[in-house]
Amino acid sequence: MSAPVRPGAEARALLDERLALAGAAASVLAAEDDLRRQIVRIVEGYRDSRLRDELVGIEVGRLRGTTERNLRLQALEDAGVRTVHDVLVVGVERLDALPGVGPHTARAAVAAAGRLADTLRAGLPVRLDMGGDGPLGLGLAALLHRLHRLDGLLAPHREQLGDVVSSVDVLAQQARPARSRLGLLLRGRRTRSRAQEALDGLARWAPWLASTGLPDVVGRLTAHLAEQPPGPLTVWEDIERDAATYYALLGEVVPGINVLGHGALPTELVERIESFPLDTSLLRARLRGYQAFGARFALNQGRVLIGDEMGLGKTVQAIAVMAHLAAGGERSFLVVCPASVVVNWCREVAAHSELRVHRVHGPGREEALAAWQRDGGVAVTTFQGLSHVPAPPEPTPFALPAPTPFSPTAELFPPLMSALLVVDEAHYVKNPDARRSQRVAEWAAHVPRALFLTGTALLNRVEDLRSLAAMLQPELVASLPPSLGIAGAEAFRRHIAPVYLRRNLEDVLLELPPRLVVDEWETLTPAAERRYREAVASGNLMAMRRADLTVADPRDSAKLERLLEIVEQARDGGQRVVVFSFFRDVVARVAEQVALLPDVAAFGPITGSVPAAQRQDVVDSFTVAPAGAVLVSQVTAGGVGLNVQAASVVILAEPQLVPAVEDQAVGRVHRMGQTRPVQVHRLLTEDSVDERIEELLAGKRQVFDAFAGESSLAQHALAAVDVTEAELARQVVAAEQARLGYGPVWEELGTS
């Protein structure tokens, strides 16, 4: 046991040391609190401004639809109170004093306006304005960036720092008389005893402080706060690299805001959905993040409408739901869709899952229906064909507590009951008076789970959405407040969040932004055309494909000229570029020419001879390089296994003979973690082999589109097409030789 701390100089030294540590710790914690307050102030100020704009645009007369009271709203308008915003600004007392209004109308109008304001405010989305100078632009981004960096250093020690600050404050006050030996002697016995105990308590911290290294931690945090903040480019690049984390932080700092990524769902529902265990053992597709969330949403909620924008993969989300249920022992599922997509559904189910599919439509419908009823699996039929599928028996009613994930037990439904009804293009049944809507509603009422899908925006037609939601969760729809009729689409979505999930491309931009493909058609220069004709005459397909980009003088390459223009545009726009080509000499030529451009850093080329570890090093260097950097790679070397989300522009120097190769290459950039729309430029030349390849692969490309990205089937699809590559090459060469007058046919004509 250590000796007691002596009053006077020894006590002063100990107190000063502990107070300095506590003061520095308090400054660090205060700096974090200040960052959070600034973020809240900016976001709430933005929301206040947005809310005011919304309320100013709503005429006071529309409050009639939000209350059953008889309001004298005309009197308000006559007195100059014309908008909902005016009602809130004027207030009850001043409204009551207006001629012809009275206390009844004043109180009811203000209450209705307040409810409407709360509804609108809760539904306002908050999105960082990348590069903008508005309230959600660089200022907010810089604060989030500073908070994120500080939080990463502070989080492991926050509790310890808080303990030091609070404890030192108490003990230092008690030990203060011991700073002077004489002063302490003049105090009463109780004060002297308390001061000595406090000093000894502060002294006993020494081993704990040494073991935790807390003084060094506080020093590092203090130094971090004193560092010069990074520039705007660094801030935006860091946010782009880990956008999901930054938005999660924003949602933590400003609770209740509608941050993007999960539609308009409230935070508590999002947390419950994300924790739902999704069984993908019977699923062949690799789900994107928002697709997995959609599947969990459907499973957790039981009866829902997913209204994602076209192209976001609603079909695979539904298949994931069926696969999960099948893995848990369910046997039977029914898909109802327009006749035009029956075949597509059958193919998608077979391609992306282990489930057996039955086409209950057209020839063999009865046999398929019997097989489904006997063996289970997925039955696919049309809205009209649903009338030929026997409706299931009425299920035993049961109550589901709201906080509990949807999990009906097997005893509640017959063993062969369809476990899930999927209705694709569900907007076809929005009219409750239509016969097909009634058939679907009957089925929906008799199955434990129902999943409606539609890519058609229903946000501006609230009644259509209300009608569909009523088929799924009628109790929820019946409980909707009357003010939603004029509160707008976002507010309506928030209130029906338990049944409706919609993500636009912009909503999932943080996770998977759109892919914009542009075919860049160029004309061969005379020099390139001569080289191309020589390749055609010799029947050399590979020489034909790269003739333009391997001419003796780079200035004679139309593709190269366009490629360099795209690179310069990307540099000026602050974007990074990846260039892919099948050919080693092409990537060498491109890397050489790109390196000559001002303010453009060239990386690579990555070729098949570059070891895998070294390829990753090149990508890592490219990732942290300034905007405008270019990575050049062979498509077969860099297009598989490497993640290049730092780029947002892809240039394909020539069309590939295997569509999956292009898709996988672009998928290196257009994948999870990408925050910008990905621009894909396919360089093509007119009247050349490029046209022939495009023509011959047009049909096959549609099939490969289903395997784009990183699904397990992409690898199998690539291997399957490789088998026919030689045949494709012969067709392309023969077509070009015939067009230009070369080859066996023309040689025979010349000798006859």
XYZ file of C-alpha atoms in Angstrom, residues 9-507:
499
model
C 3.586 20.699 -2.938
C 2.985 16.949 -3.401
C -0.771 17.440 -3.260
C -0.606 20.384 -5.679
C 1.416 18.362 -8.197
C -1.021 15.441 -8.065
C -4.063 17.684 -8.337
C -2.614 19.666 -11.241
C -1.755 16.454 -13.089
C -5.180 14.928 -12.626
C -7.003 18.179 -13.395
C -4.972 18.645 -16.562
C -5.855 15.121 -17.685
C -9.537 15.600 -16.851
C -9.587 19.005 -18.544
C -8.076 17.619 -21.732
C -10.511 14.696 -21.674
C -13.411 17.093 -21.133
C -12.225 19.191 -24.090
C -12.190 16.131 -26.334
C -15.686 15.095 -25.274
C -16.898 18.681 -25.651
C -15.428 18.850 -29.157
C -17.371 15.739 -30.126
C -20.563 17.146 -28.603
C -20.011 20.401 -30.468
C -19.642 18.575 -33.792
C -22.865 16.727 -33.123
C -24.689 19.938 -32.196
C -23.485 21.649 -35.374
C -24.681 18.732 -37.498
C -28.064 18.733 -35.774
C -28.360 22.506 -36.229
C -27.619 22.294 -39.960
C -29.939 19.359 -40.619
C -32.774 20.691 -38.513
C -32.372 24.118 -40.126
C -32.637 22.489 -43.534
C -35.714 20.565 -42.459
C -37.297 23.705 -41.003
C -36.738 25.506 -44.291
C -38.098 22.610 -46.324
C -41.101 22.282 -44.038
C -41.861 26.000 -44.315
C -41.748 25.753 -48.103
C -44.127 22.798 -48.004
C -46.582 24.453 -45.626
C -46.558 27.726 -47.555
C -47.703 25.781 -50.577
C -50.734 24.208 -48.874
C -53.862 26.341 -48.902
C -55.697 26.645 -45.603
C -58.889 25.295 -47.163
C -57.322 21.867 -47.473
C -57.432 21.486 -43.699
C -61.083 20.562 -44.071
C -60.027 17.041 -44.972
C -58.055 16.568 -41.738
C -60.756 17.040 -39.131
C -64.400 16.203 -38.626
C -65.085 19.590 -37.018
C -66.958 22.261 -38.931
C -64.266 24.864 -39.435
C -64.900 28.414 -40.562
C -61.905 28.365 -42.879
C -63.386 30.922 -45.246
C -63.226 33.448 -42.424
C -59.513 32.708 -42.052
C -58.924 33.234 -45.748
C -60.929 36.474 -45.727
C -58.687 37.727 -42.916
C -55.531 36.991 -44.958
C -54.653 33.618 -43.363
C -54.282 31.741 -46.629
C -51.854 28.884 -46.001
C -51.230 26.214 -43.372
C -47.989 28.030 -42.565
C -49.983 31.196 -41.827
C -52.180 29.272 -39.391
C -49.190 28.102 -37.361
C -47.508 31.513 -37.366
C -50.613 33.411 -36.283
C -51.513 30.966 -33.482
C -54.706 30.262 -31.558
C -55.127 33.569 -29.696
C -54.747 35.819 -32.737
C -56.907 33.548 -34.883
C -59.614 33.624 -32.226
C -59.593 37.439 -32.367
C -60.278 37.502 -36.119
C -63.850 38.386 -37.170
C -66.060 35.349 -37.733
C -63.460 32.755 -36.594
C -64.047 31.990 -32.916
C -62.214 29.718 -30.449
C -63.567 26.473 -31.902
C -62.154 27.072 -35.398
C -58.939 28.638 -34.055
C -58.040 25.654 -31.872
C -59.091 23.039 -34.426
C -57.279 24.744 -37.296
C -54.021 25.094 -35.362
C -54.225 21.491 -34.152
C -54.871 20.200 -37.688
C -52.046 22.343 -39.085
C -49.724 21.049 -36.383
C -50.534 17.417 -37.153
C -49.945 18.029 -40.828
C -46.618 19.756 -40.102
C -45.474 16.829 -37.944
C -46.425 14.379 -40.676
C -44.562 16.315 -43.345
C -41.473 16.904 -41.222
C -41.073 13.244 -40.339
C -41.128 12.330 -44.018
C -38.533 14.826 -45.258
C -35.534 12.954 -46.727
C -31.982 14.071 -45.973
C -29.351 13.457 -48.648
C -25.820 14.795 -48.770
C -25.362 17.104 -51.736
C -22.148 15.766 -53.237
C -20.013 18.785 -54.061
C -22.824 21.289 -53.470
C -22.563 24.441 -51.395
C -26.081 24.297 -49.942
C -26.952 23.363 -46.336
C -26.434 19.641 -47.032
C -23.280 20.227 -49.069
C -19.628 20.584 -48.147
C -20.179 22.174 -44.739
C -22.212 19.250 -43.444
C -19.952 16.744 -45.169
C -16.868 18.243 -43.500
C -18.501 18.063 -40.068
C -19.532 14.443 -40.607
C -16.034 13.624 -41.807
C -14.444 15.189 -38.711
C -16.916 13.466 -36.402
C -16.384 10.103 -38.081
C -12.602 10.347 -37.721
C -12.814 11.566 -34.130
C -15.408 8.952 -33.211
C -13.167 6.179 -34.524
C -10.404 7.251 -32.152
C -12.639 8.180 -29.245
C -15.239 5.405 -29.173
C -13.088 2.720 -27.438
C -12.230 5.141 -24.625
C -15.361 7.291 -24.273
C -16.570 5.630 -21.080
C -13.145 5.832 -19.437
C -12.781 9.495 -20.348
C -16.219 10.243 -18.953
C -15.318 8.499 -15.708
C -12.115 10.521 -15.375
C -13.892 13.813 -15.970
C -16.693 13.165 -13.491
C -14.542 11.555 -10.804
C -11.767 14.168 -10.890
C -14.327 16.927 -10.617
C -15.665 15.477 -7.359
C -12.354 14.393 -5.803
C -10.524 17.579 -6.760
C -13.139 19.682 -4.990
C -12.756 17.578 -1.846
C -8.933 17.608 -2.019
C -8.585 21.338 -2.765
C -7.846 22.371 0.887
C -4.756 20.100 0.824
C -3.026 22.337 -1.734
C -1.727 24.299 1.289
C -0.379 22.532 4.383
C -1.095 25.506 6.594
C -4.524 26.033 5.122
C -5.397 22.391 5.708
C -4.254 22.584 9.346
C -6.667 25.463 9.914
C -9.627 23.398 8.681
C -11.785 21.152 10.811
C -10.938 17.496 11.386
C -13.703 16.260 9.089
C -12.557 18.478 6.214
C -8.922 17.385 6.699
C -9.949 13.712 6.657
C -12.083 14.106 3.533
C -9.283 15.984 1.720
C -6.730 13.306 2.549
C -9.052 10.521 1.392
C -9.652 12.363 -1.882
C -5.898 12.842 -2.452
C -5.223 9.178 -1.780
C -8.075 8.229 -4.096
C -6.566 10.293 -6.924
C -3.164 8.735 -6.241
C -4.550 5.207 -6.441
C -5.445 5.837 -10.104
C -1.798 5.605 -11.132
C -1.725 1.829 -11.903
C -5.033 2.028 -13.793
C -3.874 5.020 -15.844
C -0.638 3.214 -16.662
C -2.392 -0.005 -17.713
C -4.960 1.753 -19.896
C -2.536 4.281 -21.341
C -5.264 6.880 -20.949
C -2.904 9.896 -20.705
C -1.398 8.908 -24.069
C -4.874 8.414 -25.516
C -5.915 11.901 -24.408
C -2.708 13.282 -25.896
C -3.358 11.654 -29.255
C -6.963 12.850 -29.293
C -5.903 16.390 -28.408
C -3.300 16.369 -31.184
C -5.879 15.015 -33.621
C -8.247 17.883 -32.844
C -5.438 20.352 -33.486
C -4.666 18.948 -36.943
C -5.468 20.954 -40.051
C -8.763 19.666 -41.466
C -8.548 17.898 -44.854
C -9.604 19.591 -48.066
C -12.981 19.181 -49.786
C -11.708 16.569 -52.249
C -10.465 14.301 -49.470
C -13.728 14.712 -47.580
C -15.904 13.718 -50.533
C -13.638 10.832 -51.530
C -13.743 9.387 -48.015
C -17.527 9.700 -47.900
C -17.860 8.069 -51.313
C -15.681 5.150 -50.210
C -17.830 4.429 -47.152
C -21.110 6.220 -47.759
C -23.229 3.713 -45.817
C -21.216 4.363 -42.648
C -21.547 8.125 -42.986
C -25.300 7.924 -43.474
C -25.592 5.613 -40.491
C -23.657 8.176 -38.441
C -25.936 10.948 -39.683
C -28.975 8.942 -38.625
C -27.441 8.377 -35.195
C -26.657 12.058 -34.656
C -30.043 13.297 -35.897
C -32.555 10.636 -34.833
C -35.794 10.459 -36.733
C -34.527 11.787 -40.041
C -35.363 9.888 -43.186
C -31.862 8.981 -44.332
C -31.812 7.075 -47.584
C -31.213 3.402 -48.166
C -34.277 1.776 -46.637
C -37.046 3.713 -48.313
C -39.134 5.558 -45.733
C -38.945 2.902 -43.030
C -38.565 4.042 -39.413
C -35.310 3.248 -37.631
C -36.745 0.665 -35.235
C -38.292 -1.283 -38.113
C -35.051 -1.133 -40.093
C -33.118 -2.531 -37.137
C -35.571 -5.390 -36.717
C -35.503 -6.213 -40.425
C -31.713 -6.119 -40.682
C -31.421 -8.555 -37.771
C -33.754 -11.051 -39.451
C -31.736 -14.190 -40.367
C -32.019 -14.819 -44.124
C -31.399 -18.427 -45.204
C -29.838 -18.435 -48.688
C -28.866 -22.106 -48.789
C -31.349 -22.800 -51.626
C -30.534 -19.572 -53.458
C -28.044 -19.557 -56.328
C -27.950 -15.800 -56.829
C -25.752 -13.533 -54.755
C -28.045 -10.823 -53.448
C -27.078 -7.194 -53.480
C -27.446 -5.441 -50.155
C -30.740 -3.716 -50.841
C -32.127 -6.935 -52.351
C -31.314 -8.876 -49.194
C -32.975 -6.110 -47.189
C -36.086 -6.353 -49.383
C -36.272 -10.110 -48.831
C -35.890 -9.674 -45.077
C -38.552 -6.962 -45.134
C -41.022 -9.333 -46.804
C -40.207 -12.167 -44.411
C -40.299 -10.018 -41.289
C -43.542 -8.238 -42.188
C -45.327 -11.174 -43.804
C -47.702 -9.307 -46.152
C -46.074 -6.481 -48.084
C -45.759 -4.549 -51.325
C -42.276 -3.974 -52.775
C -42.453 -1.138 -55.274
C -38.802 -0.791 -56.294
C -38.071 1.065 -59.497
C -37.586 -0.989 -62.662
C -34.244 -2.735 -62.855
C -33.564 -3.120 -59.124
C -34.291 -6.859 -59.039
C -37.706 -7.351 -57.471
C -37.932 -10.841 -58.979
C -34.788 -12.094 -57.282
C -35.976 -10.616 -53.977
C -39.176 -12.659 -54.258
C -37.171 -15.769 -55.168
C -34.998 -15.196 -52.100
C -38.132 -15.100 -49.931
C -39.364 -18.397 -51.399
C -35.940 -20.001 -51.035
C -35.771 -18.957 -47.376
C -39.207 -20.408 -46.660
C -38.390 -23.605 -48.549
C -35.210 -24.022 -46.516
C -37.403 -23.828 -43.424
C -39.672 -26.647 -44.620
C -42.360 -24.878 -46.645
C -43.271 -26.688 -49.879
C -45.640 -24.650 -52.009
C -45.538 -21.145 -53.540
C -47.681 -19.400 -56.153
C -46.624 -16.604 -58.523
C -49.293 -14.632 -60.393
C -48.115 -12.352 -63.204
C -49.006 -11.055 -66.691
C -48.753 -13.649 -69.443
C -45.836 -11.774 -71.011
C -43.521 -12.541 -68.092
C -44.540 -16.121 -67.243
C -41.587 -17.571 -69.138
C -39.218 -15.101 -67.534
C -40.432 -16.040 -64.067
C -39.968 -19.748 -64.789
C -36.437 -19.137 -66.034
C -35.526 -16.853 -63.143
C -36.733 -19.289 -60.492
C -34.819 -22.147 -62.127
C -31.701 -20.047 -62.647
C -31.513 -18.423 -59.230
C -32.733 -21.120 -56.848
C -32.940 -24.848 -56.192
C -36.740 -24.688 -56.263
C -38.779 -26.702 -58.725
C -40.922 -24.547 -61.008
C -44.245 -25.400 -62.685
C -45.600 -23.364 -65.610
C -49.360 -23.357 -64.966
C -50.157 -21.586 -68.228
C -50.678 -22.608 -71.823
C -50.196 -26.200 -73.064
C -49.716 -28.661 -70.216
C -51.330 -26.337 -67.686
C -53.414 -29.055 -66.018
C -50.483 -31.448 -65.739
C -48.296 -28.711 -64.267
C -50.998 -27.782 -61.766
C -51.379 -31.396 -60.680
C -47.611 -31.781 -60.302
C -47.441 -28.620 -58.187
C -50.257 -29.781 -55.928
C -48.598 -33.172 -55.587
C -44.912 -32.259 -55.313
C -44.882 -28.632 -54.245
C -42.491 -26.028 -55.633
C -43.264 -22.762 -57.394
C -46.350 -22.520 -59.608
C -46.370 -19.642 -62.086
C -49.683 -18.581 -63.590
C -51.422 -15.508 -65.003
C -54.107 -13.236 -63.575
C -56.623 -14.996 -65.815
C -55.170 -18.416 -65.053
C -55.589 -17.848 -61.324
C -59.272 -18.690 -61.729
C -58.234 -22.266 -62.625
C -56.118 -22.684 -59.491
C -58.274 -23.926 -56.594
C -58.366 -21.353 -53.824
C -56.916 -22.583 -50.536
C -59.239 -23.173 -47.560
C -59.937 -20.434 -45.063
C -57.036 -20.300 -42.581
C -57.573 -20.390 -38.852
C -57.554 -16.779 -37.651
C -54.682 -15.765 -35.481
C -53.339 -12.529 -34.007
C -49.788 -11.367 -34.610
C -48.218 -9.001 -32.044
C -46.824 -5.940 -33.836
C -43.222 -6.139 -32.521
C -42.862 -9.830 -33.448
C -41.525 -10.913 -36.844
C -44.154 -12.660 -38.968
C -43.881 -16.377 -38.243
C -47.131 -18.378 -38.602
C -46.793 -21.944 -37.408
C -47.437 -25.000 -39.535
C -50.457 -25.975 -37.411
C -52.375 -22.859 -38.491
C -52.435 -23.859 -42.151
C -52.910 -27.153 -43.987
C -49.623 -28.896 -44.933
C -50.105 -28.275 -48.690
C -51.235 -24.690 -48.268
C -49.297 -22.269 -50.446
C -46.886 -20.595 -48.064
C -46.568 -17.454 -50.180
C -48.526 -15.652 -52.872
C -46.366 -13.483 -55.136
C -48.197 -11.001 -57.367
C -45.983 -9.414 -60.010
C -47.011 -6.172 -61.731
C -49.394 -5.729 -58.822
C -50.674 -2.397 -60.150
C -52.822 -4.542 -62.476
C -55.036 -5.304 -59.476
C -55.268 -1.822 -57.976
C -58.952 -1.483 -58.967
C -60.954 -3.320 -56.277
C -63.984 -3.566 -58.586
C -62.158 -5.535 -61.290
C -62.678 -9.299 -61.351
C -58.950 -10.124 -61.443
C -58.416 -7.848 -58.426
C -61.106 -9.732 -56.550
C -59.546 -13.104 -57.435
C -56.160 -11.926 -56.152
C -57.741 -10.450 -53.018
C -59.468 -13.774 -52.327
C -56.203 -15.644 -52.600
C -54.338 -13.044 -50.554
C -56.855 -13.458 -47.743
C -56.318 -17.227 -47.675
C -52.520 -17.495 -47.507
C -50.219 -16.797 -44.551
C -47.901 -14.569 -46.578
C -48.321 -12.346 -49.612
C -45.742 -10.373 -51.583
C -46.914 -7.834 -54.161
C -44.390 -6.426 -56.654
C -44.654 -3.411 -58.925
C -42.144 -1.112 -60.585
C -44.815 1.405 -61.517
C -44.653 4.502 -59.346
C -47.825 4.828 -57.276
C -46.692 7.724 -55.132
C -48.853 10.307 -56.871
C -51.928 8.096 -56.836
C -52.481 7.547 -53.172
C -55.780 5.704 -53.630
C -54.145 3.082 -55.871
C -51.519 2.443 -53.229
C -54.109 2.426 -50.482
C -56.129 -0.169 -52.401
C -53.180 -2.528 -52.780
C -52.122 -2.058 -49.164
C -55.662 -2.845 -48.043
C -55.411 -6.317 -49.626
C -52.335 -6.986 -47.529
C -52.858 -5.272 -44.180
C -56.412 -3.878 -44.035
C -56.142 -2.987 -40.349
C -53.177 -0.736 -41.040
C -54.940 1.070 -43.870
C -58.036 1.593 -41.734
C -55.910 3.288 -39.069
C -54.314 5.868 -41.398
C -54.912 9.490 -40.276
C -57.148 11.612 -42.536
C -54.450 14.276 -42.951
C -52.447 11.945 -45.182
C -54.681 12.837 -48.102
C -52.993 16.214 -48.430
C -49.662 15.557 -46.723
C -48.089 14.153 -49.858
C -46.464 10.954 -51.024
C -43.501 10.893 -48.628
C -45.735 11.226 -45.603
C -48.039 8.509 -46.894
C -45.087 6.189 -47.454
C -43.869 6.747 -43.917
C -47.222 5.809 -42.432
C -47.611 2.690 -44.537
C -43.970 1.666 -44.058
C -44.971 -1.643 -42.422
C -46.545 -2.745 -45.720
C -44.787 -0.754 -48.469
C -41.124 -0.551 -49.480
C -39.976 1.376 -52.550
C -36.432 2.271 -53.545
C -35.681 4.448 -56.567
C -32.286 4.350 -58.234
C -31.470 7.453 -56.208
C -32.559 5.709 -53.013
